[in-house]
């Protein structure tokens, strides 16, 4: 088991299953189910081939059930606890691997292509490689970053720890990143302001 994220947990395994099905699989299952329903209706109107009606109806059910499961559950995966594996969003969990050495640089490499990560790189006018070079390589630094991300999740009442919050945590807790931003005349609160924008757009109502 990974000491930071338990990839053997049920939620982590469900995240991988949801990724394998994906939106394309959902559309395929829903379409196949609908086609079978049309067959059932057509044969029902004609009152013929009751055996095929039963078969088509069963296939429709077998297609619809996993499609609904993906749409309403696997694609969003609500949190089930307080550990990283139980709170991280699907976008984060499906980009990390059980055999990875989890530390800030490897996590950044895994998530940097997502739009929430590019939101930071575009606004900071920094390349992905330059940001990676500023991050640490030890697990303790990653735990600090996830702690910041968890705090942002609580602050903005998002259901899960969003990928952008993980990015914010990685950057905020990196001393080298802070030095780089200072040398480029960025304001100390710029990273938090970007995380705030994401929080307001991704989260629930705040008081």
Tab-separated table of C-alpha atoms in Angstrom, residues 23-207:
chain	number	residue	atom	x	y	z
A	23	UNK	CA	-17.766	8.954	-21.441
A	24	UNK	CA	-17.303	6.973	-24.640
A	25	UNK	CA	-18.242	3.752	-22.869
A	26	UNK	CA	-21.232	5.469	-21.279
A	27	UNK	CA	-22.474	6.679	-24.670
A	28	UNK	CA	-21.962	3.215	-26.164
A	29	UNK	CA	-23.835	1.475	-23.362
A	30	UNK	CA	-26.691	3.991	-23.410
A	31	UNK	CA	-26.985	3.775	-27.191
A	32	UNK	CA	-26.992	-0.017	-27.170
A	33	UNK	CA	-29.638	-0.025	-24.452
A	34	UNK	CA	-31.814	2.404	-26.400
A	35	UNK	CA	-31.487	0.301	-29.551
A	36	UNK	CA	-32.653	-2.758	-27.637
A	37	UNK	CA	-35.604	-0.816	-26.246
A	38	UNK	CA	-36.622	0.113	-29.798
A	39	UNK	CA	-36.487	-3.567	-30.731
A	40	UNK	CA	-38.691	-4.420	-27.751
A	41	UNK	CA	-41.225	-1.734	-28.730
A	42	UNK	CA	-41.264	-2.752	-32.368
A	43	UNK	CA	-41.753	-6.442	-31.613
A	44	UNK	CA	-44.267	-5.582	-28.907
A	45	UNK	CA	-46.388	-3.592	-31.327
A	46	UNK	CA	-46.257	-6.422	-33.826
A	47	UNK	CA	-46.975	-8.911	-31.034
A	48	UNK	CA	-44.446	-11.321	-32.463
A	49	UNK	CA	-41.227	-13.029	-31.417
A	50	UNK	CA	-41.792	-12.972	-27.629
A	51	UNK	CA	-38.480	-14.761	-27.128
A	52	UNK	CA	-36.577	-11.964	-28.876
A	53	UNK	CA	-38.548	-9.380	-26.898
A	54	UNK	CA	-37.312	-10.954	-23.681
A	55	UNK	CA	-33.721	-11.189	-24.917
A	56	UNK	CA	-33.682	-7.591	-26.152
A	57	UNK	CA	-35.218	-6.380	-22.901
A	58	UNK	CA	-32.579	-8.207	-20.871
A	59	UNK	CA	-29.754	-6.771	-22.983
A	60	UNK	CA	-31.225	-3.267	-22.604
A	61	UNK	CA	-31.223	-3.683	-18.837
A	62	UNK	CA	-27.631	-4.987	-18.859
A	63	UNK	CA	-26.565	-1.917	-20.847
A	64	UNK	CA	-28.517	0.674	-18.890
A	65	UNK	CA	-27.451	-0.430	-15.401
A	66	UNK	CA	-23.676	0.159	-15.799
A	67	UNK	CA	-24.373	3.324	-17.831
A	68	UNK	CA	-26.464	4.757	-14.996
A	69	UNK	CA	-23.884	3.629	-12.422
A	70	UNK	CA	-21.142	5.460	-14.318
A	71	UNK	CA	-23.192	8.619	-14.866
A	72	UNK	CA	-24.505	8.995	-11.332
A	73	UNK	CA	-21.639	7.545	-9.311
A	74	UNK	CA	-18.371	6.526	-10.981
A	75	UNK	CA	-17.971	9.751	-12.950
A	76	UNK	CA	-18.197	11.868	-9.790
A	77	UNK	CA	-17.215	9.515	-6.924
A	78	UNK	CA	-18.363	11.334	-3.780
A	79	UNK	CA	-15.923	11.355	-0.864
A	80	UNK	CA	-16.121	8.462	1.564
A	81	UNK	CA	-13.809	9.661	4.344
A	82	UNK	CA	-10.959	11.990	5.250
A	83	UNK	CA	-7.898	10.231	3.793
A	84	UNK	CA	-6.493	11.338	0.398
A	85	UNK	CA	-7.823	8.224	-1.351
A	86	UNK	CA	-11.261	8.937	0.119
A	87	UNK	CA	-11.321	12.656	-0.788
A	88	UNK	CA	-9.258	13.230	-3.943
A	89	UNK	CA	-11.265	13.935	-7.081
A	90	UNK	CA	-11.543	11.420	-9.891
A	91	UNK	CA	-9.318	13.680	-12.025
A	92	UNK	CA	-6.477	13.290	-9.525
A	93	UNK	CA	-6.914	9.629	-8.613
A	94	UNK	CA	-7.012	8.428	-12.209
A	95	UNK	CA	-3.813	10.284	-13.106
A	96	UNK	CA	-1.761	8.765	-10.301
A	97	UNK	CA	-0.509	5.185	-10.313
A	98	UNK	CA	-0.060	2.709	-7.497
A	99	UNK	CA	3.568	2.037	-8.497
A	100	UNK	CA	4.501	5.729	-8.596
A	101	UNK	CA	6.936	7.265	-6.150
A	102	UNK	CA	4.556	9.882	-4.813
A	103	UNK	CA	6.300	13.188	-4.293
A	104	UNK	CA	5.656	16.722	-5.606
A	105	UNK	CA	7.544	16.417	-8.898
A	106	UNK	CA	5.979	13.107	-9.945
A	107	UNK	CA	2.500	14.278	-8.963
A	108	UNK	CA	2.977	17.497	-10.942
A	109	UNK	CA	4.075	15.518	-13.991
A	110	UNK	CA	0.944	13.374	-13.712
A	111	UNK	CA	-1.556	16.227	-13.376
A	112	UNK	CA	0.039	19.153	-15.230
A	113	UNK	CA	-1.833	18.527	-18.508
A	114	UNK	CA	-5.260	19.035	-16.877
A	115	UNK	CA	-6.995	22.345	-17.504
A	116	UNK	CA	-6.933	23.287	-13.825
A	117	UNK	CA	-3.137	22.944	-13.798
A	118	UNK	CA	-2.838	24.881	-17.052
A	119	UNK	CA	-4.920	27.615	-15.413
A	120	UNK	CA	-1.985	28.186	-13.064
A	121	UNK	CA	0.757	27.919	-15.683
A	122	UNK	CA	-1.057	30.304	-18.038
A	123	UNK	CA	-1.689	32.927	-15.376
A	124	UNK	CA	1.827	32.696	-13.956
A	125	UNK	CA	3.362	32.642	-17.458
A	126	UNK	CA	5.550	29.713	-16.440
A	127	UNK	CA	6.249	26.491	-18.316
A	128	UNK	CA	5.345	23.137	-16.830
A	129	UNK	CA	9.016	22.096	-16.778
A	130	UNK	CA	10.075	25.249	-14.947
A	131	UNK	CA	7.424	24.700	-12.285
A	132	UNK	CA	8.436	21.059	-11.894
A	133	UNK	CA	12.055	22.088	-11.276
A	134	UNK	CA	10.953	24.208	-8.297
A	135	UNK	CA	9.118	21.386	-6.542
A	136	UNK	CA	10.508	19.021	-3.940
A	137	UNK	CA	11.169	15.325	-4.267
A	138	UNK	CA	10.216	14.004	-0.840
A	139	UNK	CA	6.971	12.534	0.421
A	140	UNK	CA	6.783	14.920	3.373
A	141	UNK	CA	6.480	17.879	0.997
A	142	UNK	CA	3.613	16.153	-0.790
A	143	UNK	CA	1.805	15.571	2.482
A	144	UNK	CA	2.106	19.298	3.251
A	145	UNK	CA	0.717	20.118	-0.194
A	146	UNK	CA	-2.224	17.752	0.272
A	147	UNK	CA	-2.907	19.337	3.650
A	148	UNK	CA	-3.193	22.762	1.976
A	149	UNK	CA	-5.404	21.250	-0.736
A	150	UNK	CA	-7.626	19.690	1.924
A	151	UNK	CA	-7.953	23.076	3.643
A	152	UNK	CA	-9.044	24.707	0.374
A	153	UNK	CA	-11.591	21.926	-0.073
A	154	UNK	CA	-13.055	22.654	3.347
A	155	UNK	CA	-12.995	26.401	2.720
A	156	UNK	CA	-14.896	26.209	-0.533
A	157	UNK	CA	-17.050	23.217	0.355
A	158	UNK	CA	-16.270	21.259	-2.786
A	159	UNK	CA	-17.293	17.631	-2.576
A	160	UNK	CA	-13.778	16.395	-3.304
A	161	UNK	CA	-10.187	17.658	-3.296
A	162	UNK	CA	-10.055	19.142	-6.780
A	163	UNK	CA	-6.988	18.853	-8.970
A	164	UNK	CA	-6.518	22.632	-8.933
A	165	UNK	CA	-6.347	22.601	-5.146
A	166	UNK	CA	-3.593	19.980	-5.316
A	167	UNK	CA	-1.715	22.239	-7.733
A	168	UNK	CA	-2.151	25.191	-5.394
A	169	UNK	CA	-0.865	23.096	-2.510
A	170	UNK	CA	2.206	22.014	-4.463
A	171	UNK	CA	3.085	25.582	-5.410
A	172	UNK	CA	2.252	27.275	-2.108
A	173	UNK	CA	4.336	24.840	-0.040
A	174	UNK	CA	7.400	25.022	-2.318
A	175	UNK	CA	10.043	27.498	-1.035
A	176	UNK	CA	11.765	27.504	-4.438
A	177	UNK	CA	8.484	28.350	-6.121
A	178	UNK	CA	7.969	31.257	-3.753
A	179	UNK	CA	11.463	32.574	-4.538
A	180	UNK	CA	10.866	32.267	-8.272
A	181	UNK	CA	7.579	34.126	-8.081
A	182	UNK	CA	9.156	36.879	-5.968
A	183	UNK	CA	11.927	37.295	-8.536
A	184	UNK	CA	9.271	37.785	-11.219
A	185	UNK	CA	7.490	40.430	-9.120
A	186	UNK	CA	4.447	38.295	-8.451
A	187	UNK	CA	2.444	39.194	-5.381
A	188	UNK	CA	2.623	36.842	-2.348
A	189	UNK	CA	-1.108	36.198	-2.536
A	190	UNK	CA	-1.293	35.421	-6.259
A	191	UNK	CA	-1.392	31.631	-5.804
A	192	UNK	CA	-4.119	31.839	-3.186
A	193	UNK	CA	-6.081	34.229	-5.399
A	194	UNK	CA	-5.993	31.702	-8.255
A	195	UNK	CA	-7.056	28.922	-5.901
A	196	UNK	CA	-9.865	31.204	-4.687
A	197	UNK	CA	-11.105	31.677	-8.260
A	198	UNK	CA	-11.221	27.924	-8.763
A	199	UNK	CA	-12.925	27.462	-5.431
A	200	UNK	CA	-15.656	29.969	-6.236
A	201	UNK	CA	-16.330	28.305	-9.585
A	202	UNK	CA	-16.045	24.683	-8.483
A	203	UNK	CA	-17.435	24.739	-4.993
A	204	UNK	CA	-20.719	25.149	-3.237
A	205	UNK	CA	-22.030	28.252	-1.521
A	206	UNK	CA	-19.863	29.773	1.181
A	207	UNK	CA	-20.941	31.829	4.160
